[in-house]
Tab-separated table of C-alpha atoms in Angstrom:
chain	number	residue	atom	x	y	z
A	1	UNK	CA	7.805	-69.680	184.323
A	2	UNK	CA	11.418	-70.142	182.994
A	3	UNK	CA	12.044	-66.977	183.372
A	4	UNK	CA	10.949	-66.864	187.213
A	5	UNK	CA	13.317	-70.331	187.605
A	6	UNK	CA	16.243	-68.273	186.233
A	7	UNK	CA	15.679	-65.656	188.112
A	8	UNK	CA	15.533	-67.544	191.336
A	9	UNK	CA	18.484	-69.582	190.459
A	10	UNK	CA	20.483	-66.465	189.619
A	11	UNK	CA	19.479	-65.064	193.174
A	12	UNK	CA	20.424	-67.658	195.073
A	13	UNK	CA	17.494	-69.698	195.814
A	14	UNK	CA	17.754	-72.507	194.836
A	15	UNK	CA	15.737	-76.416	195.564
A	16	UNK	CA	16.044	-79.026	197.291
A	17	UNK	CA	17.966	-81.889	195.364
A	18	UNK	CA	15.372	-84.838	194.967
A	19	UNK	CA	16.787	-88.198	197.018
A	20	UNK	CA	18.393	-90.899	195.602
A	21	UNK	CA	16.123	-92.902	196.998
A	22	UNK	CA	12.504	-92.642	198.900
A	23	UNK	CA	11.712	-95.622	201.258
A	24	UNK	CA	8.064	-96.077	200.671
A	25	UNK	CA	6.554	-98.904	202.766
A	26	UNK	CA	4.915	-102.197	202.285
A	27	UNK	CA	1.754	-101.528	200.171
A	28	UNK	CA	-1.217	-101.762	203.270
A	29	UNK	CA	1.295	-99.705	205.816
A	30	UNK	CA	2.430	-97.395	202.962
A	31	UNK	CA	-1.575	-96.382	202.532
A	32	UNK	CA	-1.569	-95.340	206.335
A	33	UNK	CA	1.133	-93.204	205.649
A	34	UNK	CA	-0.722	-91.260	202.876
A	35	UNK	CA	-3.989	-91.204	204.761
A	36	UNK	CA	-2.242	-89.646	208.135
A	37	UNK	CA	-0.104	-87.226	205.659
A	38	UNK	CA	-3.608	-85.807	204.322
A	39	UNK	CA	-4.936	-85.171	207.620
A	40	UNK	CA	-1.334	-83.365	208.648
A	41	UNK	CA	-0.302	-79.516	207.419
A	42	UNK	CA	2.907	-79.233	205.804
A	43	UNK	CA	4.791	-76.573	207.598
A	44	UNK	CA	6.065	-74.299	204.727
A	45	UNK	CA	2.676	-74.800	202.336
A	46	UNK	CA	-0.508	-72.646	202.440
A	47	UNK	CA	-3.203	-75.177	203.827
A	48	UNK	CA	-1.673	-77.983	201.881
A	49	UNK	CA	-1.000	-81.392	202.965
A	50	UNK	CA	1.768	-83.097	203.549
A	51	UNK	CA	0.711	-86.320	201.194
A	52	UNK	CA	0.014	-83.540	198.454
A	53	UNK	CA	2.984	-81.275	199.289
A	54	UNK	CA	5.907	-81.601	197.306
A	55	UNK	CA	7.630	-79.657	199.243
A	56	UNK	CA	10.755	-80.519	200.908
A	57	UNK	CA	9.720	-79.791	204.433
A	58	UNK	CA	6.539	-82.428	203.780
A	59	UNK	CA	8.982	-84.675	202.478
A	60	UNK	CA	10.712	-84.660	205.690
A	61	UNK	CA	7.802	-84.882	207.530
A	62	UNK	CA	5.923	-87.247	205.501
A	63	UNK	CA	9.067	-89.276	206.118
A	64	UNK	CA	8.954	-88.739	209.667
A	65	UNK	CA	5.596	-90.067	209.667
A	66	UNK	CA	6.810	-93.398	207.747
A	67	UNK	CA	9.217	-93.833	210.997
A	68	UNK	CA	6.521	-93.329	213.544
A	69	UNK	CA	4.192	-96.534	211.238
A	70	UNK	CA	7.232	-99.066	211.223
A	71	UNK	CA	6.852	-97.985	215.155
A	72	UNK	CA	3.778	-99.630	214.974
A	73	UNK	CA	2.304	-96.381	216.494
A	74	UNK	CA	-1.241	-95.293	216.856
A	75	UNK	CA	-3.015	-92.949	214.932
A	76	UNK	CA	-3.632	-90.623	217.851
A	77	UNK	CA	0.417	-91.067	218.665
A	78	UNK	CA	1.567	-90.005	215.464
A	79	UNK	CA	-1.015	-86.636	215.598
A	80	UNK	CA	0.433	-86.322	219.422
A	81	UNK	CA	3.759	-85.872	217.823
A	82	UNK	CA	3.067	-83.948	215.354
A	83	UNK	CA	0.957	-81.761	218.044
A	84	UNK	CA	3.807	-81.187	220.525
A	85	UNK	CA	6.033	-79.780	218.326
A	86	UNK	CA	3.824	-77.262	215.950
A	87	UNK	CA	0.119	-77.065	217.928
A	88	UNK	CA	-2.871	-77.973	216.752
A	89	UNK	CA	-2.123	-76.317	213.659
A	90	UNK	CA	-0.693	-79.576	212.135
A	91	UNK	CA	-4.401	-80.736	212.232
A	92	UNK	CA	-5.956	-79.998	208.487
A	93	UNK	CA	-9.167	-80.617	210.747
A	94	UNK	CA	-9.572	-78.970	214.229
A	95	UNK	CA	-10.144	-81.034	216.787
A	96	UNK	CA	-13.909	-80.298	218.107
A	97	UNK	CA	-12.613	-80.959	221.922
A	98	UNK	CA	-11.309	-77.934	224.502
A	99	UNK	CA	-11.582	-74.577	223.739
A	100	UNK	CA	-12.649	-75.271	220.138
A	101	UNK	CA	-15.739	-76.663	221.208
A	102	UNK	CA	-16.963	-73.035	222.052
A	103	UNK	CA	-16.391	-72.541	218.183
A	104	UNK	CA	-18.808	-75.436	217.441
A	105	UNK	CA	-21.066	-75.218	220.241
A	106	UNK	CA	-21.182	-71.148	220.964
A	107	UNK	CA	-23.613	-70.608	218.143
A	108	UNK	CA	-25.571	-72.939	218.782
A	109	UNK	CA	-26.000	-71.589	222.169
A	110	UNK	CA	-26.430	-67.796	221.281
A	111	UNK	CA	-28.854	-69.051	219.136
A	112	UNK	CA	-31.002	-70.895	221.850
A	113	UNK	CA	-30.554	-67.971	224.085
A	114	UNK	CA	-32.019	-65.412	221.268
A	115	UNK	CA	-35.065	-67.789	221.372
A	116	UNK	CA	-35.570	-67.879	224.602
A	117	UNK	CA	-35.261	-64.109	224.703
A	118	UNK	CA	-37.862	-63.364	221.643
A	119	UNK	CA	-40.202	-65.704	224.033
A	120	UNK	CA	-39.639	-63.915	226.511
A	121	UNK	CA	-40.076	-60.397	225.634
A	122	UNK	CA	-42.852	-61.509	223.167
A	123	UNK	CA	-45.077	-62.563	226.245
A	124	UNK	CA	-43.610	-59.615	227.940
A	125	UNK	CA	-45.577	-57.278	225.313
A	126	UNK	CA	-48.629	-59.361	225.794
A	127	UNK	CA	-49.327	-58.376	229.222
A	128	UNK	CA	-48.343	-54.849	228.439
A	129	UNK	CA	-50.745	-54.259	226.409
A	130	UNK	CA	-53.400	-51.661	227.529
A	131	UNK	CA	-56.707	-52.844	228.819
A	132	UNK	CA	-59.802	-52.025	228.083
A	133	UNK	CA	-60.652	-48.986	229.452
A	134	UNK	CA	-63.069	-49.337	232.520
A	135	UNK	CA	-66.692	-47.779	233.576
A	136	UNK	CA	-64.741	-44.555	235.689
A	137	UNK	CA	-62.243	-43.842	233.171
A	138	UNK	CA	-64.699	-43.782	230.440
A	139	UNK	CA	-66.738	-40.969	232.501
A	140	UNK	CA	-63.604	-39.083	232.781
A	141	UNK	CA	-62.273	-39.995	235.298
A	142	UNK	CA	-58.375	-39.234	235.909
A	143	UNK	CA	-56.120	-42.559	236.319
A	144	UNK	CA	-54.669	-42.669	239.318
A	145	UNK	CA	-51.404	-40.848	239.735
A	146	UNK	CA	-48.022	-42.346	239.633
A	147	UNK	CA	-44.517	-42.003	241.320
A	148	UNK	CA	-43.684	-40.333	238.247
A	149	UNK	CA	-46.956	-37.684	238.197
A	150	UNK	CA	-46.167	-37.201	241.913
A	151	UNK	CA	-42.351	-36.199	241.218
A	152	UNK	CA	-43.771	-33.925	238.105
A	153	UNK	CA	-45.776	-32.267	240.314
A	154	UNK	CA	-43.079	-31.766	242.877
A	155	UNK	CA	-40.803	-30.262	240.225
A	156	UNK	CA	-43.803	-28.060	238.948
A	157	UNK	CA	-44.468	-26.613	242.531
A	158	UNK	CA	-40.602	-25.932	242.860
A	159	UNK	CA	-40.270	-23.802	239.535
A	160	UNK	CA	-43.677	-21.900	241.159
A	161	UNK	CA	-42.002	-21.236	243.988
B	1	UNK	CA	-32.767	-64.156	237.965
B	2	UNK	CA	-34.001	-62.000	235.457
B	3	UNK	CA	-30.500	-60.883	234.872
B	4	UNK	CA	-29.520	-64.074	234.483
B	5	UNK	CA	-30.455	-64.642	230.910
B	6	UNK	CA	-28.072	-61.529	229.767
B	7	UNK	CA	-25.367	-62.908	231.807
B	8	UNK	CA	-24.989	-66.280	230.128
B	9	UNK	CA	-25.505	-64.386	226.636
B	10	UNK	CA	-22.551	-61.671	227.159
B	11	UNK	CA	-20.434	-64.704	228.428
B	12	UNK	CA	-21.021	-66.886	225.534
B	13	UNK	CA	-20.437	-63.934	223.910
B	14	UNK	CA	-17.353	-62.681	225.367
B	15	UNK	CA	-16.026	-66.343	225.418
B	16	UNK	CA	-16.514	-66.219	221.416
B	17	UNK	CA	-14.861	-63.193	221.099
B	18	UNK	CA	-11.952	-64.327	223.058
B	19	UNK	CA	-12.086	-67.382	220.729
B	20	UNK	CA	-11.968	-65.667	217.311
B	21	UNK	CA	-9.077	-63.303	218.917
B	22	UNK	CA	-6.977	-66.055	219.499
B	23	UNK	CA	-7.600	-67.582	215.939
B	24	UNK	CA	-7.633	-64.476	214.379
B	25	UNK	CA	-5.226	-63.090	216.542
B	26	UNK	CA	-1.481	-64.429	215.168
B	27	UNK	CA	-0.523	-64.805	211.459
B	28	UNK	CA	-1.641	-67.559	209.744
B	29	UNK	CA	2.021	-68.297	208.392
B	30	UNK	CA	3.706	-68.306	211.301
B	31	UNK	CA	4.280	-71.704	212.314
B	32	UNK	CA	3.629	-72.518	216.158
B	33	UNK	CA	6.882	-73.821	217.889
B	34	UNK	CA	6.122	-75.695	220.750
B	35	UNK	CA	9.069	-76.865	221.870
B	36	UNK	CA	10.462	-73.774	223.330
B	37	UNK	CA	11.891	-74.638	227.070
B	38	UNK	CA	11.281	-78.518	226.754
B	39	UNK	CA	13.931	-80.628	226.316
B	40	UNK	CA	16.511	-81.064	223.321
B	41	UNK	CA	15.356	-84.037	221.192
B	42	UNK	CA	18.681	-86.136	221.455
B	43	UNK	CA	19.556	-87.601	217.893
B	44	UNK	CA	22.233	-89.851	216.325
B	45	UNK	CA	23.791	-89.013	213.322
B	46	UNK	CA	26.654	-88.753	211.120
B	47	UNK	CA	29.612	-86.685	210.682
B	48	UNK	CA	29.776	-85.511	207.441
B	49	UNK	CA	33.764	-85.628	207.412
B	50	UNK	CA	34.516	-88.561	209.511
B	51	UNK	CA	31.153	-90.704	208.745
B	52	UNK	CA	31.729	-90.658	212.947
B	53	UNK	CA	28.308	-91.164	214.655
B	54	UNK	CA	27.527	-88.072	216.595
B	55	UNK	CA	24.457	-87.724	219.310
B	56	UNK	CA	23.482	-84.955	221.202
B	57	UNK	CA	23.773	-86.637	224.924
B	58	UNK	CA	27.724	-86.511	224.341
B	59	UNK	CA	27.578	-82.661	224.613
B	60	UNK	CA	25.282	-82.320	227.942
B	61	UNK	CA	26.629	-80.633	229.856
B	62	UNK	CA	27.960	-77.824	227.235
B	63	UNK	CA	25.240	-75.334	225.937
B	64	UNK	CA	24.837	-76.112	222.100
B	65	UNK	CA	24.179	-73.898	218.770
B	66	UNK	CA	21.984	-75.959	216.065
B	67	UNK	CA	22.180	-74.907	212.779
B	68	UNK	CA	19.865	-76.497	210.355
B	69	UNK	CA	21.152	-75.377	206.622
B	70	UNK	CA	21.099	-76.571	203.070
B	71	UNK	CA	22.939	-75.549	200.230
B	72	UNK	CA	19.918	-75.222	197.574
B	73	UNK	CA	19.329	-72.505	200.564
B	74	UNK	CA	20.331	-68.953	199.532
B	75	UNK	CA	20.339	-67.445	203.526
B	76	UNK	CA	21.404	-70.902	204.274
B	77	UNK	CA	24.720	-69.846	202.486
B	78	UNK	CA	24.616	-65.874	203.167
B	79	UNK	CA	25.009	-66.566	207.291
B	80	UNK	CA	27.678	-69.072	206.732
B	81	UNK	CA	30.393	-66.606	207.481
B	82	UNK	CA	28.231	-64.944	210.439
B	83	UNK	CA	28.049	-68.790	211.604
B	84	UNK	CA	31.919	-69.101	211.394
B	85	UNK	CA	32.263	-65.894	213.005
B	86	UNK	CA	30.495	-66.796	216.171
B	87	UNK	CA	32.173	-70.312	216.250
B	88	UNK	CA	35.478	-68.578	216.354
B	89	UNK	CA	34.265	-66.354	219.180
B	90	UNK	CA	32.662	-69.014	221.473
B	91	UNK	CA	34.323	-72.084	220.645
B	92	UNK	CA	35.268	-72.501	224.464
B	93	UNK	CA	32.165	-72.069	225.904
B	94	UNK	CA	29.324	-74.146	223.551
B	95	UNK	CA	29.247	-76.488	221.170
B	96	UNK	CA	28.545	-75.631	217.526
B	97	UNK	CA	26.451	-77.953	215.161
B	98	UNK	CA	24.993	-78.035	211.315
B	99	UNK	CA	22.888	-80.303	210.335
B	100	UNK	CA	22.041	-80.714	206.566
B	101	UNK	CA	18.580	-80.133	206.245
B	102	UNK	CA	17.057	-82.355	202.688
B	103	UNK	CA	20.354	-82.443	200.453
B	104	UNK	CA	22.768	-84.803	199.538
B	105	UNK	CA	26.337	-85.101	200.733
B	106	UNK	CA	27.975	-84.020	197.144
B	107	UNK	CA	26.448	-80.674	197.793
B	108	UNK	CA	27.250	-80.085	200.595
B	109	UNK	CA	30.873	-81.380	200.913
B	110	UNK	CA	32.020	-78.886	197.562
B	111	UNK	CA	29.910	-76.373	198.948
B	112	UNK	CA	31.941	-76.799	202.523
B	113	UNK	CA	35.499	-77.171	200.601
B	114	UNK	CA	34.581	-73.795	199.036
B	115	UNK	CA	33.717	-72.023	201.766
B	116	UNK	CA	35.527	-73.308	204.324
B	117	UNK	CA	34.132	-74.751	207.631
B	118	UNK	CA	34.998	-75.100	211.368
B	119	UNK	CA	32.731	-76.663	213.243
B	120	UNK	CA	31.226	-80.062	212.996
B	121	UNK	CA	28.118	-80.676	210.027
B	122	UNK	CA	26.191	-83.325	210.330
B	123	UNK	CA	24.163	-85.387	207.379
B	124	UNK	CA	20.308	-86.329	208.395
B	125	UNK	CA	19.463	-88.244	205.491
B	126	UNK	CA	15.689	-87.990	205.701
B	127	UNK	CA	15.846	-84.849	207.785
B	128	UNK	CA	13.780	-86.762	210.519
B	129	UNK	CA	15.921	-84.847	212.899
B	130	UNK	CA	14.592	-81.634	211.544
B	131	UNK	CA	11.157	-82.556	212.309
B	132	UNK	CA	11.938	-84.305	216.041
B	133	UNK	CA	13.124	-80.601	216.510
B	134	UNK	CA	9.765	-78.863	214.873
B	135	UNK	CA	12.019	-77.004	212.178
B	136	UNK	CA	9.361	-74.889	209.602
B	137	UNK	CA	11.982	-74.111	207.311
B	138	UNK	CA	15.636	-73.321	206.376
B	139	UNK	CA	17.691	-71.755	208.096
B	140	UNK	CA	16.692	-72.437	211.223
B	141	UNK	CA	18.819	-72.061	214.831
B	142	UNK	CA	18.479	-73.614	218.141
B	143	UNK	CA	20.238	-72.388	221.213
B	144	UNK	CA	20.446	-75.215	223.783
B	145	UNK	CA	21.746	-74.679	227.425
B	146	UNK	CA	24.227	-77.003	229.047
B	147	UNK	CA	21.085	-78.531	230.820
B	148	UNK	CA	19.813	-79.627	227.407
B	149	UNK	CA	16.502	-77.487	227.184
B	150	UNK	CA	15.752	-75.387	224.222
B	151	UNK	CA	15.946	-71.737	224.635
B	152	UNK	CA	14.682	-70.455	221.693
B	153	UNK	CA	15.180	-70.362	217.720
B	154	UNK	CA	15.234	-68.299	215.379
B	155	UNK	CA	13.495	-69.150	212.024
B	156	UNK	CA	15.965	-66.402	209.709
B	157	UNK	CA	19.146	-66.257	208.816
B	158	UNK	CA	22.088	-64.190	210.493
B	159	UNK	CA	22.823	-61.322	208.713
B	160	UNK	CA	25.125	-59.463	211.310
B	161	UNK	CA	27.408	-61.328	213.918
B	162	UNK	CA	25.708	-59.439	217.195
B	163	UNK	CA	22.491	-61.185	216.381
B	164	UNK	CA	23.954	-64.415	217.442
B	165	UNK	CA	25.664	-62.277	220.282
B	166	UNK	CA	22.395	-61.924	221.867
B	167	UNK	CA	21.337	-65.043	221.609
B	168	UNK	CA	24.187	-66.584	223.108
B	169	UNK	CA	23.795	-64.696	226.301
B	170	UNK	CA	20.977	-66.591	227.137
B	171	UNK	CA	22.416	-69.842	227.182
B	172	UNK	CA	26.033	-69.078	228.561
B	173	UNK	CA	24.745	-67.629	231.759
């Protein structure tokens, strides 16, 4: 670990310097701040937060979202902002509205449909199944030809010919 | 209405598809930027020299280059010179800008006397600026046009001068 952090300071990469000073905000408004940061991605992170990020880009944006609360701004403001500038991405939870809702709903759907199909084709099968053979079939009888026997015999008298 | 069934299915179906393709579809670490052709956020700041306050709306009129940088920022400090290059070559036609992205003004100031500057840097002291402008990361670059819209960014440092050549086309025309 020391190693890697001498290696990255020897190539240039360095981190960001922590701030004199944070500015957190009155106790109840300060609480809104961390419960909107948990719901909000921090840009540089894999899937992490930007309450549990202590990254410097979340600090900026958590920051950013301590601005928009002394605003006295709404909940769905402060996502709206967040929204316009990096997509619904922000949002650690989709939104279930739009085209997401095919994600939510779609299943459910294909499976309603696949019912409705095994219905279907189940009482399909029912009335194909063969009846009981009657009195002139049993005495031998041929069944009565179809379109297909017709175009058999057709292609038999051609070959004949 | 037989086929009717199948029809809803391999629409539900295609719609899914077309769905997971779009999720699926882009990198997951590529952060969206949304604010491509919408308007500059304006912003009021300070010089890092003068302590002067500086805002955006004072340069409508001029296309602008953005430059978000830090100096914990190894690329940050590698395009400097590519920065100052392109300054020198279009300081007639746009406006050139840095703006310190989460550091502190020692920092940046002997970082500045020891490599030399030209064009104004600015000091966001909570980087709120960054964010108003949907920044992912350091170094970032905004090309405004003399309208104020953005026209693009570009989320990586300059390595060659004719990079920022391109770029610049855009906006000067």
């Amino acid at each position: 670990m020391t190693l890697a952090l001498l290696v990255s300071l020897m190539l240039g990469q360095g981190y960001a310097p922590q701030r004199q000073g944070l500015d957190p905000l009155e106790a109840e408004k300060e609480a809104r701040v961390m419960r909107l940061g948990k719901q909000l991605r921090c840009a540089v992170c894999q899937g992490v937060s930007i309450a549990d990020s202590p990254a410097s880009m979340a600090r900026a944006q958590l920051d950013k979202v301590r601005e928009l609360v002394s605003e006295n701004k709404s909940d769905e403001e402060i996502y709206a902002y967040f929204i316009e500038r990096y997509g619904e991405w922000v949002l650690l939870q989709p939104t279930t509205g739009g085209l997401n809702s095919v994600l939510w709903l779609g299943p459910l759907a294909l499976l309603g449909i696949g019912l409705i199909v095994i219905v279907m084709q189940s009482k399909k099968s029912a009335v194909m199944l063969p009846m009981p053979q009657t009195a002139a079939a049993a005495e031998g009888a041929s069944p009565a030809p179809t379109s297909d026997d017709a175009l058999l015999a057709q292609v038999r008298a051609d070959q004949e010919k | 209405m037989k086929r009717v069934g199948p029809i809803i299915a391999l629409a539900i179906i295609g719609l899914l598809i077309f769905v997971l393709f779009k999720a699926f579809g882009n990198d997951p670490h590529e952060v969206p930027f949304l604010l491509n052709g919408k308007p500059a956020p304006n912003f009021k700041i300070k010089r890092l020299d003068t302590d002067q306050e500086v805002t955006l709306e004072q340069f409508k009129g001029r296309p602008i280059v953005l430059n978000f940088w830090a100096t914990w920022c190894g690329p940050c400090k590698a395009e400097h010179p590519v920065l100052e290059y392109a300054w020198k070559k279009y300081e007639k036609d746009a406006v050139f800008l840095g703006i310190v992205f989460e550091d502190n003004e020692q920092n940046t100031k002997r970082f500045l006397a020891e490599n030399g500057w030209s064009f104004p840097q600015l000091f966001d002291p909570k980087s709120t600026v960054a964010v108003d402008y949907g920044v992912s990361g350091v170094p970032e670059t905004y090309f405004i046009t003399k309208e104020g819209i953005i026209q693009g960014k570009v989320a990586a440092p300059f390595s060659h001068p004719m990079q920022i050549d391109a770029r610049m086309k855009g906006i000067l025309q």
